[in-house]
Amino acid sequence: MTAWIGTMHGVWHFSFTVSDMDRSLEFYVGLLSFELVHRQVQDNPYTRRLVGYPDARIVVAQLAVPGQPRHLSTHDLELVQYVTPRGQRGDVNIANPGAGHLAMTVNDIHGWYERLSAAGVSFFSEPNRITAGVNEGGYAVYFHDPDQIVLELLQPPPGRL
């Protein structure tokens, strides 16, 4: 067997499929303070081949965490709305295989919790003190975006941020 020598250079972005791009941008840019880097409609043969739908028409928004160093990619999060075909939200239970979440670090989890709660964001609980593991001494809390995508705020322990 011939040895393959390939190199992974980093993570380009992570992506969520959303049902309403404008509503999601209000949430991620307006409430969570991501920066909108680029927005476009993709209605072309390349996109159809890539996603495997012969009639695909999608809206894409690329978002970045402000102040993060840029390496290969200009963005951290990609939001995708399928105009055609329209999808349906499956079971949102975080215990299901394939379920994921995005964790974001903050320096004032209680302040973020109050701000987002006041805006009507649905949390699983109040911020929880981390009492075991590598982040012991920090705080974490799960919440939902408008499409019931699970997100997490994490305040690392003192000295880690």
mmCIF file of C-alpha atoms in Angstrom:
data_model
loop_
_atom_site.group_PDB
_atom_site.id
_atom_site.type_symbol
_atom_site.label_atom_id
_atom_site.label_comp_id
_atom_site.label_asym_id
_atom_site.label_seq_id
_atom_site.Cartn_x
_atom_site.Cartn_y
_atom_site.Cartn_z
ATOM 1 C CA MET A 1 0.000 0.000 0.000
ATOM 2 C CA THR A 2 1.314 3.412 -0.963
ATOM 3 C CA ALA A 3 1.524 5.908 1.859
ATOM 4 C CA TRP A 4 -0.675 8.922 1.344
ATOM 5 C CA ILE A 5 0.691 12.154 2.690
ATOM 6 C CA GLY A 6 -2.081 14.703 3.040
ATOM 7 C CA THR A 7 -2.245 17.695 5.302
ATOM 8 C CA MET A 8 -5.271 19.197 6.983
ATOM 9 C CA HIS A 9 -4.807 22.936 7.269
ATOM 10 C CA GLY A 10 -7.699 23.859 9.520
ATOM 11 C CA VAL A 11 -11.449 24.207 9.744
ATOM 12 C CA TRP A 12 -12.941 26.372 6.982
ATOM 13 C CA HIS A 13 -16.300 26.921 8.709
ATOM 14 C CA PHE A 14 -19.218 25.116 10.284
ATOM 15 C CA SER A 15 -22.716 25.400 8.906
ATOM 16 C CA PHE A 16 -26.360 25.326 9.984
ATOM 17 C CA THR A 17 -29.396 24.999 7.745
ATOM 18 C CA VAL A 18 -31.998 27.582 8.740
ATOM 19 C CA SER A 19 -35.609 28.151 7.720
ATOM 20 C CA ASP A 20 -35.601 31.961 7.455
ATOM 21 C CA MET A 21 -32.329 33.728 6.654
ATOM 22 C CA ASP A 22 -33.479 37.205 7.689
ATOM 23 C CA ARG A 23 -34.697 35.949 11.080
ATOM 24 C CA SER A 24 -31.463 33.980 11.593
ATOM 25 C CA LEU A 25 -29.317 36.993 10.712
ATOM 26 C CA GLU A 26 -31.242 39.095 13.236
ATOM 27 C CA PHE A 27 -30.404 36.430 15.825
ATOM 28 C CA TYR A 28 -26.749 35.688 14.986
ATOM 29 C CA VAL A 29 -25.711 39.225 13.988
ATOM 30 C CA GLY A 30 -28.154 41.278 16.052
ATOM 31 C CA LEU A 31 -28.169 39.264 19.292
ATOM 32 C CA LEU A 32 -24.987 37.170 19.241
ATOM 33 C CA SER A 33 -22.784 39.874 17.622
ATOM 34 C CA PHE A 34 -21.414 37.833 14.716
ATOM 35 C CA GLU A 35 -20.308 39.947 11.734
ATOM 36 C CA LEU A 36 -21.939 39.382 8.347
ATOM 37 C CA VAL A 37 -19.069 38.819 5.912
ATOM 38 C CA HIS A 38 -20.999 37.879 2.772
ATOM 39 C CA ARG A 39 -24.484 36.928 1.622
ATOM 40 C CA GLN A 40 -25.485 35.419 -1.704
ATOM 41 C CA VAL A 41 -28.070 33.376 -3.574
ATOM 42 C CA GLN A 42 -26.693 30.188 -5.095
ATOM 43 C CA ASP A 43 -28.787 29.037 -8.059
ATOM 44 C CA ASN A 44 -26.304 27.281 -10.331
ATOM 45 C CA PRO A 45 -25.183 23.840 -11.564
ATOM 46 C CA TYR A 46 -22.195 23.700 -9.179
ATOM 47 C CA THR A 47 -24.393 24.160 -6.103
ATOM 48 C CA ARG A 48 -26.899 21.582 -7.364
ATOM 49 C CA ARG A 49 -24.105 19.014 -7.818
ATOM 50 C CA LEU A 50 -22.550 19.869 -4.442
ATOM 51 C CA VAL A 51 -25.733 19.478 -2.382
ATOM 52 C CA GLY A 52 -27.196 16.641 -4.465
ATOM 53 C CA TYR A 53 -30.513 18.319 -5.330
ATOM 54 C CA PRO A 54 -31.108 18.887 -9.062
ATOM 55 C CA ASP A 55 -33.377 21.873 -8.347
ATOM 56 C CA ALA A 56 -31.431 23.406 -5.450
ATOM 57 C CA ARG A 57 -31.661 27.135 -4.892
ATOM 58 C CA ILE A 58 -30.121 28.302 -1.630
ATOM 59 C CA VAL A 59 -29.359 31.503 0.227
ATOM 60 C CA VAL A 60 -26.000 31.536 2.023
ATOM 61 C CA ALA A 61 -24.681 33.926 4.656
ATOM 62 C CA GLN A 62 -21.118 33.804 5.948
ATOM 63 C CA LEU A 63 -20.538 35.097 9.481
ATOM 64 C CA ALA A 64 -17.399 35.747 11.513
ATOM 65 C CA VAL A 65 -16.703 36.116 15.215
ATOM 66 C CA PRO A 66 -15.431 39.700 15.604
ATOM 67 C CA GLY A 67 -11.764 40.058 16.441
ATOM 68 C CA GLN A 68 -10.813 36.454 15.696
ATOM 69 C CA PRO A 69 -7.651 35.944 13.659
ATOM 70 C CA ARG A 70 -8.312 34.960 10.056
ATOM 71 C CA HIS A 71 -6.243 32.221 8.500
ATOM 72 C CA LEU A 72 -7.551 30.475 5.402
ATOM 73 C CA SER A 73 -11.211 31.385 5.638
ATOM 74 C CA THR A 74 -12.946 34.735 5.965
ATOM 75 C CA HIS A 75 -15.719 33.313 8.146
ATOM 76 C CA ASP A 76 -16.509 30.935 11.009
ATOM 77 C CA LEU A 77 -20.200 30.160 10.537
ATOM 78 C CA GLU A 78 -22.199 29.605 7.374
ATOM 79 C CA LEU A 79 -25.976 29.787 7.440
ATOM 80 C CA VAL A 80 -27.834 28.106 4.576
ATOM 81 C CA GLN A 81 -31.514 28.476 3.710
ATOM 82 C CA TYR A 82 -32.888 26.029 1.154
ATOM 83 C CA VAL A 83 -35.407 27.953 -0.915
ATOM 84 C CA THR A 84 -35.743 24.848 -3.122
ATOM 85 C CA PRO A 85 -36.203 22.172 -1.976
ATOM 86 C CA ARG A 86 -37.788 23.189 1.318
ATOM 87 C CA GLY A 87 -36.748 20.952 4.168
ATOM 88 C CA GLN A 88 -38.437 20.017 7.413
ATOM 89 C CA ARG A 89 -36.981 20.253 10.882
ATOM 90 C CA GLY A 90 -36.374 16.814 12.343
ATOM 91 C CA ASP A 91 -36.297 15.798 15.975
ATOM 92 C CA VAL A 92 -34.382 18.460 17.913
ATOM 93 C CA ASN A 93 -33.439 16.248 20.858
ATOM 94 C CA ILE A 94 -29.729 16.782 21.627
ATOM 95 C CA ALA A 95 -29.384 13.140 22.722
ATOM 96 C CA ASN A 96 -29.950 11.904 19.147
ATOM 97 C CA PRO A 97 -26.946 10.675 17.148
ATOM 98 C CA GLY A 98 -25.934 13.335 14.674
ATOM 99 C CA ALA A 99 -27.142 16.181 16.858
ATOM 100 C CA GLY A 100 -24.558 18.884 17.329
ATOM 101 C CA HIS A 101 -24.105 22.232 18.948
ATOM 102 C CA LEU A 102 -21.881 25.277 18.659
ATOM 103 C CA ALA A 103 -20.092 26.498 21.788
ATOM 104 C CA MET A 104 -19.025 30.133 21.973
ATOM 105 C CA THR A 105 -16.744 31.575 24.637
ATOM 106 C CA VAL A 106 -17.753 34.697 26.530
ATOM 107 C CA ASN A 107 -16.268 36.644 29.417
ATOM 108 C CA ASP A 108 -19.561 37.439 31.199
ATOM 109 C CA ILE A 109 -21.936 34.493 30.875
ATOM 110 C CA HIS A 110 -24.408 35.924 33.379
ATOM 111 C CA GLY A 111 -24.611 39.201 31.450
ATOM 112 C CA TRP A 112 -25.106 37.330 28.163
ATOM 113 C CA TYR A 113 -27.750 35.141 29.795
ATOM 114 C CA GLU A 114 -29.673 38.193 31.053
ATOM 115 C CA ARG A 115 -29.431 39.993 27.701
ATOM 116 C CA LEU A 116 -30.509 36.996 25.625
ATOM 117 C CA SER A 117 -33.257 35.988 28.090
ATOM 118 C CA ALA A 118 -34.675 39.507 27.913
ATOM 119 C CA ALA A 119 -34.795 39.114 24.117
ATOM 120 C CA GLY A 120 -36.866 35.943 24.475
ATOM 121 C CA VAL A 121 -34.142 33.351 23.838
ATOM 122 C CA SER A 122 -35.030 29.890 25.184
ATOM 123 C CA PHE A 123 -32.412 28.452 27.566
ATOM 124 C CA PHE A 124 -32.165 24.901 28.927
ATOM 125 C CA SER A 125 -31.254 26.303 32.370
ATOM 126 C CA GLU A 126 -29.490 29.204 34.014
ATOM 127 C CA PRO A 127 -25.675 29.281 33.650
ATOM 128 C CA ASN A 128 -24.166 26.252 35.397
ATOM 129 C CA ARG A 129 -20.885 26.310 37.280
ATOM 130 C CA ILE A 130 -18.570 23.659 35.845
ATOM 131 C CA THR A 131 -17.467 21.448 38.749
ATOM 132 C CA ALA A 132 -15.371 18.812 36.974
ATOM 133 C CA GLY A 133 -13.107 18.360 33.970
ATOM 134 C CA VAL A 134 -10.747 20.667 32.118
ATOM 135 C CA ASN A 135 -13.118 23.647 32.374
ATOM 136 C CA GLU A 136 -13.734 23.304 36.128
ATOM 137 C CA GLY A 137 -14.346 26.724 37.621
ATOM 138 C CA GLY A 138 -16.021 28.084 34.490
ATOM 139 C CA TYR A 139 -19.692 28.313 33.542
ATOM 140 C CA ALA A 140 -21.781 26.911 30.700
ATOM 141 C CA VAL A 141 -25.365 27.091 29.465
ATOM 142 C CA TYR A 142 -27.260 25.661 26.470
ATOM 143 C CA PHE A 143 -29.902 27.542 24.483
ATOM 144 C CA HIS A 144 -31.757 27.422 21.162
ATOM 145 C CA ASP A 145 -31.609 29.600 18.078
ATOM 146 C CA PRO A 146 -34.848 30.388 16.188
ATOM 147 C CA ASP A 147 -34.714 26.975 14.403
ATOM 148 C CA GLN A 148 -34.131 25.062 17.647
ATOM 149 C CA ILE A 149 -30.421 24.603 16.836
ATOM 150 C CA VAL A 150 -28.550 24.029 20.091
ATOM 151 C CA LEU A 151 -25.957 26.624 21.029
ATOM 152 C CA GLU A 152 -23.771 26.931 24.114
ATOM 153 C CA LEU A 153 -22.189 29.830 25.938
ATOM 154 C CA LEU A 154 -19.051 28.886 27.833
ATOM 155 C CA GLN A 155 -17.166 31.121 30.217
ATOM 156 C CA PRO A 156 -13.788 29.442 30.733
ATOM 157 C CA PRO A 157 -12.302 29.252 34.211
ATOM 158 C CA PRO A 158 -10.217 32.218 35.402
ATOM 159 C CA GLY A 159 -6.971 32.574 33.487
ATOM 160 C CA ARG A 160 -8.171 30.688 30.363
ATOM 161 C CA LEU A 161 -9.762 33.553 28.411
#
